[in-house]
């Protein structure tokens, strides 16, 4: 079985641009969560989606948005990029919103210059 | 808001020895879950062990075990017979129910563990 797949693995963008990150969950998993991990810190919660509905949102500006598709894959969009958005973006999937162990992908490394 | 504190930014241990990583958390909840995740250079977060707060028995997974002290809000990880492959960042994480049925993880800042041959 394939694990959680994220694309692209690395990305370089310029300040002010927009970016879309993609995540494919493990087959059968209906919940997808997004986390931002700044260098030297632990991951911070951005969004959780379940059955295509937003179930939770962390303390991030409206420049961050996400959606989940009927096949349970998900996209994270960030508009008007700032230097401070440079981070590793991790996607995690689980069977339901309450999961005793999310499965994480290897992340997308975003660099904003 | 919940906070998770890992007071040891870096630790090292000799191969085959035992090491304990510390974690404390702050919450007013009675029902929650605690986790230890490992992040090797490959970047993927890998679940090491989990503990449900209502269970008094400490969780064990092969060489990994926890010391869960609910009253003290402490959740330490013990790694026995350390192996070179245990070298990684270790994150302690807390999870409780949120609004609209969401469950989000709150992570500590991590402890960088190096296993020395």
PDB file of N, CA and C in Angstrom, chain A residues 9-10 35 37 40-43 45 48 55-56 88 90 97-102 104-109, chain B residues 33 35 37 39 42-47 50 52 91 95 99-110:
ATOM      1  N   UNK A   9       8.075  17.808  -3.972  1.00  0.00           N
ATOM      2  CA  UNK A   9       8.897  17.605  -2.779  1.00  0.00           C
ATOM      3  C   UNK A   9       9.614  18.892  -2.387  1.00  0.00           C
ATOM      4  N   UNK A  10      10.004  19.670  -3.379  1.00  0.00           N
ATOM      5  CA  UNK A  10      10.658  20.957  -3.137  1.00  0.00           C
ATOM      6  C   UNK A  10      10.073  22.007  -4.062  1.00  0.00           C
ATOM      7  N   UNK A  35       0.045  20.532   8.250  1.00  0.00           N
ATOM      8  CA  UNK A  35       0.874  21.127   9.292  1.00  0.00           C
ATOM      9  C   UNK A  35       2.018  21.894   8.645  1.00  0.00           C
ATOM     10  N   UNK A  37       5.884  23.208   9.376  1.00  0.00           N
ATOM     11  CA  UNK A  37       7.029  23.019  10.255  1.00  0.00           C
ATOM     12  C   UNK A  37       8.158  23.964   9.843  1.00  0.00           C
ATOM     13  N   UNK A  40      13.657  24.082  12.820  1.00  0.00           N
ATOM     14  CA  UNK A  40      13.999  24.114  14.235  1.00  0.00           C
ATOM     15  C   UNK A  40      12.811  24.082  15.172  1.00  0.00           C
ATOM     16  N   UNK A  41      11.608  23.942  14.632  1.00  0.00           N
ATOM     17  CA  UNK A  41      10.396  23.932  15.449  1.00  0.00           C
ATOM     18  C   UNK A  41       9.598  22.657  15.209  1.00  0.00           C
ATOM     19  N   UNK A  42       8.631  22.408  16.083  1.00  0.00           N
ATOM     20  CA  UNK A  42       7.701  21.328  15.846  1.00  0.00           C
ATOM     21  C   UNK A  42       6.618  21.768  14.870  1.00  0.00           C
ATOM     22  N   UNK A  43       5.944  20.818  14.250  1.00  0.00           N
ATOM     23  CA  UNK A  43       4.873  21.171  13.299  1.00  0.00           C
ATOM     24  C   UNK A  43       3.736  21.924  13.992  1.00  0.00           C
ATOM     25  N   UNK A  45      -0.395  23.034  13.477  1.00  0.00           N
ATOM     26  CA  UNK A  45      -1.624  22.660  12.782  1.00  0.00           C
ATOM     27  C   UNK A  45      -2.157  23.805  11.933  1.00  0.00           C
ATOM     28  N   UNK A  48      -7.733  20.753   9.154  1.00  0.00           N
ATOM     29  CA  UNK A  48      -8.149  19.364   9.074  1.00  0.00           C
ATOM     30  C   UNK A  48      -9.420  19.280   8.246  1.00  0.00           C
ATOM     31  N   UNK A  55     -12.943  20.736   9.192  1.00  0.00           N
ATOM     32  CA  UNK A  55     -13.326  20.391  10.552  1.00  0.00           C
ATOM     33  C   UNK A  55     -12.528  21.186  11.588  1.00  0.00           C
ATOM     34  N   UNK A  56     -11.418  21.737  11.164  1.00  0.00           N
ATOM     35  CA  UNK A  56     -10.619  22.500  12.111  1.00  0.00           C
ATOM     36  C   UNK A  56      -9.635  23.388  11.381  1.00  0.00           C
ATOM     37  N   UNK A  88       8.597  23.499   5.933  1.00  0.00           N
ATOM     38  CA  UNK A  88       8.213  22.164   5.465  1.00  0.00           C
ATOM     39  C   UNK A  88       6.723  22.012   5.738  1.00  0.00           C
ATOM     40  N   UNK A  90       3.648  19.567   5.927  1.00  0.00           N
ATOM     41  CA  UNK A  90       3.369  18.151   6.101  1.00  0.00           C
ATOM     42  C   UNK A  90       1.879  17.873   5.994  1.00  0.00           C
ATOM     43  N   UNK A  97     -11.471  11.664  11.874  1.00  0.00           N
ATOM     44  CA  UNK A  97     -10.820  12.839  12.470  1.00  0.00           C
ATOM     45  C   UNK A  97     -10.097  12.449  13.751  1.00  0.00           C
ATOM     46  N   UNK A  98     -10.705  11.555  14.535  1.00  0.00           N
ATOM     47  CA  UNK A  98     -10.046  11.099  15.758  1.00  0.00           C
ATOM     48  C   UNK A  98      -9.253   9.849  15.423  1.00  0.00           C
ATOM     49  N   UNK A  99      -7.973   9.988  15.451  1.00  0.00           N
ATOM     50  CA  UNK A  99      -7.125   8.860  15.068  1.00  0.00           C
ATOM     51  C   UNK A  99      -5.987   8.724  16.051  1.00  0.00           C
ATOM     52  N   UNK A 100      -5.803   7.522  16.504  1.00  0.00           N
ATOM     53  CA  UNK A 100      -4.720   7.294  17.442  1.00  0.00           C
ATOM     54  C   UNK A 100      -3.440   7.035  16.675  1.00  0.00           C
ATOM     55  N   UNK A 101      -3.073   7.995  15.854  1.00  0.00           N
ATOM     56  CA  UNK A 101      -1.859   7.860  15.070  1.00  0.00           C
ATOM     57  C   UNK A 101      -2.082   8.243  13.633  1.00  0.00           C
ATOM     58  N   UNK A 102      -1.807   9.481  13.326  1.00  0.00           N
ATOM     59  CA  UNK A 102      -1.879   9.923  11.951  1.00  0.00           C
ATOM     60  C   UNK A 102      -0.674   9.390  11.191  1.00  0.00           C
ATOM     61  N   UNK A 104       1.931  10.427   8.348  1.00  0.00           N
ATOM     62  CA  UNK A 104       2.417  11.636   7.687  1.00  0.00           C
ATOM     63  C   UNK A 104       3.119  11.308   6.381  1.00  0.00           C
ATOM     64  N   UNK A 105       3.068  12.275   5.470  1.00  0.00           N
ATOM     65  CA  UNK A 105       3.884  12.224   4.274  1.00  0.00           C
ATOM     66  C   UNK A 105       5.259  12.804   4.560  1.00  0.00           C
ATOM     67  N   UNK A 106       6.103  12.818   3.538  1.00  0.00           N
ATOM     68  CA  UNK A 106       7.463  13.335   3.702  1.00  0.00           C
ATOM     69  C   UNK A 106       7.557  14.844   3.518  1.00  0.00           C
ATOM     70  N   UNK A 107       6.438  15.455   3.164  1.00  0.00           N
ATOM     71  CA  UNK A 107       6.378  16.905   3.153  1.00  0.00           C
ATOM     72  C   UNK A 107       6.804  17.563   1.851  1.00  0.00           C
ATOM     73  N   UNK A 108       6.452  18.825   1.752  1.00  0.00           N
ATOM     74  CA  UNK A 108       6.911  19.700   0.667  1.00  0.00           C
ATOM     75  C   UNK A 108       7.737  20.805   1.302  1.00  0.00           C
ATOM     76  N   UNK A 109       8.978  20.932   0.863  1.00  0.00           N
ATOM     77  CA  UNK A 109       9.849  21.999   1.363  1.00  0.00           C
ATOM     78  C   UNK A 109       9.623  23.224   0.496  1.00  0.00           C
TER      79      UNK A 109
ATOM     80  N   UNK B  33      -4.888  12.523  24.390  1.00  0.00           N
ATOM     81  CA  UNK B  33      -3.964  11.504  23.920  1.00  0.00           C
ATOM     82  C   UNK B  33      -2.569  12.109  23.815  1.00  0.00           C
ATOM     83  N   UNK B  35       1.512  11.412  22.276  1.00  0.00           N
ATOM     84  CA  UNK B  35       2.257  10.672  21.269  1.00  0.00           C
ATOM     85  C   UNK B  35       3.732  11.058  21.321  1.00  0.00           C
ATOM     86  N   UNK B  37       6.593  11.104  18.285  1.00  0.00           N
ATOM     87  CA  UNK B  37       6.877  10.928  16.874  1.00  0.00           C
ATOM     88  C   UNK B  37       8.374  11.069  16.661  1.00  0.00           C
ATOM     89  N   UNK B  39      11.301  11.909  13.677  1.00  0.00           N
ATOM     90  CA  UNK B  39      11.501  12.501  12.354  1.00  0.00           C
ATOM     91  C   UNK B  39      12.964  12.362  11.953  1.00  0.00           C
ATOM     92  N   UNK B  42      14.908  11.948   6.556  1.00  0.00           N
ATOM     93  CA  UNK B  42      13.974  11.794   5.433  1.00  0.00           C
ATOM     94  C   UNK B  42      12.751  12.691   5.573  1.00  0.00           C
ATOM     95  N   UNK B  43      12.577  13.312   6.730  1.00  0.00           N
ATOM     96  CA  UNK B  43      11.539  14.306   7.032  1.00  0.00           C
ATOM     97  C   UNK B  43      10.193  13.721   7.431  1.00  0.00           C
ATOM     98  N   UNK B  44       9.956  12.435   7.120  1.00  0.00           N
ATOM     99  CA  UNK B  44       8.648  11.876   7.434  1.00  0.00           C
ATOM    100  C   UNK B  44       8.491  11.673   8.930  1.00  0.00           C
ATOM    101  N   UNK B  45       7.375  12.130   9.482  1.00  0.00           N
ATOM    102  CA  UNK B  45       7.067  11.930  10.894  1.00  0.00           C
ATOM    103  C   UNK B  45       6.549  10.516  11.072  1.00  0.00           C
ATOM    104  N   UNK B  46       7.182   9.765  11.959  1.00  0.00           N
ATOM    105  CA  UNK B  46       6.832   8.365  12.162  1.00  0.00           C
ATOM    106  C   UNK B  46       6.363   8.185  13.602  1.00  0.00           C
ATOM    107  N   UNK B  47       5.177   7.604  13.766  1.00  0.00           N
ATOM    108  CA  UNK B  47       4.641   7.372  15.107  1.00  0.00           C
ATOM    109  C   UNK B  47       5.478   6.321  15.829  1.00  0.00           C
ATOM    110  N   UNK B  50       2.033   5.722  21.531  1.00  0.00           N
ATOM    111  CA  UNK B  50       0.929   6.584  21.925  1.00  0.00           C
ATOM    112  C   UNK B  50       0.383   6.137  23.275  1.00  0.00           C
ATOM    113  N   UNK B  52      -3.165   6.808  25.817  1.00  0.00           N
ATOM    114  CA  UNK B  52      -4.462   7.432  26.087  1.00  0.00           C
ATOM    115  C   UNK B  52      -4.512   7.821  27.559  1.00  0.00           C
ATOM    116  N   UNK B  91       9.652  14.167  18.640  1.00  0.00           N
ATOM    117  CA  UNK B  91       8.660  15.162  19.019  1.00  0.00           C
ATOM    118  C   UNK B  91       7.601  14.533  19.914  1.00  0.00           C
ATOM    119  N   UNK B  95      -2.964  15.567  21.849  1.00  0.00           N
ATOM    120  CA  UNK B  95      -4.152  15.693  21.017  1.00  0.00           C
ATOM    121  C   UNK B  95      -5.411  15.644  21.882  1.00  0.00           C
ATOM    122  N   UNK B  99     -13.211  21.799  18.070  1.00  0.00           N
ATOM    123  CA  UNK B  99     -14.556  22.106  17.594  1.00  0.00           C
ATOM    124  C   UNK B  99     -14.864  21.351  16.318  1.00  0.00           C
ATOM    125  N   UNK B 100     -16.156  21.147  16.035  1.00  0.00           N
ATOM    126  CA  UNK B 100     -16.621  20.502  14.800  1.00  0.00           C
ATOM    127  C   UNK B 100     -15.988  19.127  14.600  1.00  0.00           C
ATOM    128  N   UNK B 101     -15.681  18.460  15.680  1.00  0.00           N
ATOM    129  CA  UNK B 101     -15.149  17.118  15.552  1.00  0.00           C
ATOM    130  C   UNK B 101     -13.723  17.047  15.076  1.00  0.00           C
ATOM    131  N   UNK B 102     -12.987  18.124  15.179  1.00  0.00           N
ATOM    132  CA  UNK B 102     -11.593  18.080  14.741  1.00  0.00           C
ATOM    133  C   UNK B 102     -10.694  17.596  15.870  1.00  0.00           C
ATOM    134  N   UNK B 103      -9.615  16.984  15.493  1.00  0.00           N
ATOM    135  CA  UNK B 103      -8.593  16.537  16.438  1.00  0.00           C
ATOM    136  C   UNK B 103      -7.262  16.998  15.892  1.00  0.00           C
ATOM    137  N   UNK B 104      -6.627  17.897  16.608  1.00  0.00           N
ATOM    138  CA  UNK B 104      -5.370  18.437  16.129  1.00  0.00           C
ATOM    139  C   UNK B 104      -4.248  18.122  17.097  1.00  0.00           C
ATOM    140  N   UNK B 105      -3.084  17.899  16.526  1.00  0.00           N
ATOM    141  CA  UNK B 105      -1.892  17.616  17.313  1.00  0.00           C
ATOM    142  C   UNK B 105      -1.180  18.923  17.661  1.00  0.00           C
ATOM    143  N   UNK B 106      -0.755  19.024  18.907  1.00  0.00           N
ATOM    144  CA  UNK B 106       0.107  20.122  19.347  1.00  0.00           C
ATOM    145  C   UNK B 106       1.461  19.512  19.685  1.00  0.00           C
ATOM    146  N   UNK B 107       2.491  19.995  18.996  1.00  0.00           N
ATOM    147  CA  UNK B 107       3.817  19.415  19.128  1.00  0.00           C
ATOM    148  C   UNK B 107       4.719  20.266  20.012  1.00  0.00           C
ATOM    149  N   UNK B 108       5.695  19.604  20.645  1.00  0.00           N
ATOM    150  CA  UNK B 108       6.785  20.310  21.290  1.00  0.00           C
ATOM    151  C   UNK B 108       7.827  20.711  20.240  1.00  0.00           C
ATOM    152  N   UNK B 109       8.914  21.332  20.699  1.00  0.00           N
ATOM    153  CA  UNK B 109       9.933  21.802  19.773  1.00  0.00           C
ATOM    154  C   UNK B 109      10.907  20.708  19.362  1.00  0.00           C
ATOM    155  N   UNK B 110      10.851  19.581  20.023  1.00  0.00           N
ATOM    156  CA  UNK B 110      11.669  18.457  19.608  1.00  0.00           C
ATOM    157  C   UNK B 110      12.962  18.295  20.378  1.00  0.00           C
TER     158      UNK B 110
END
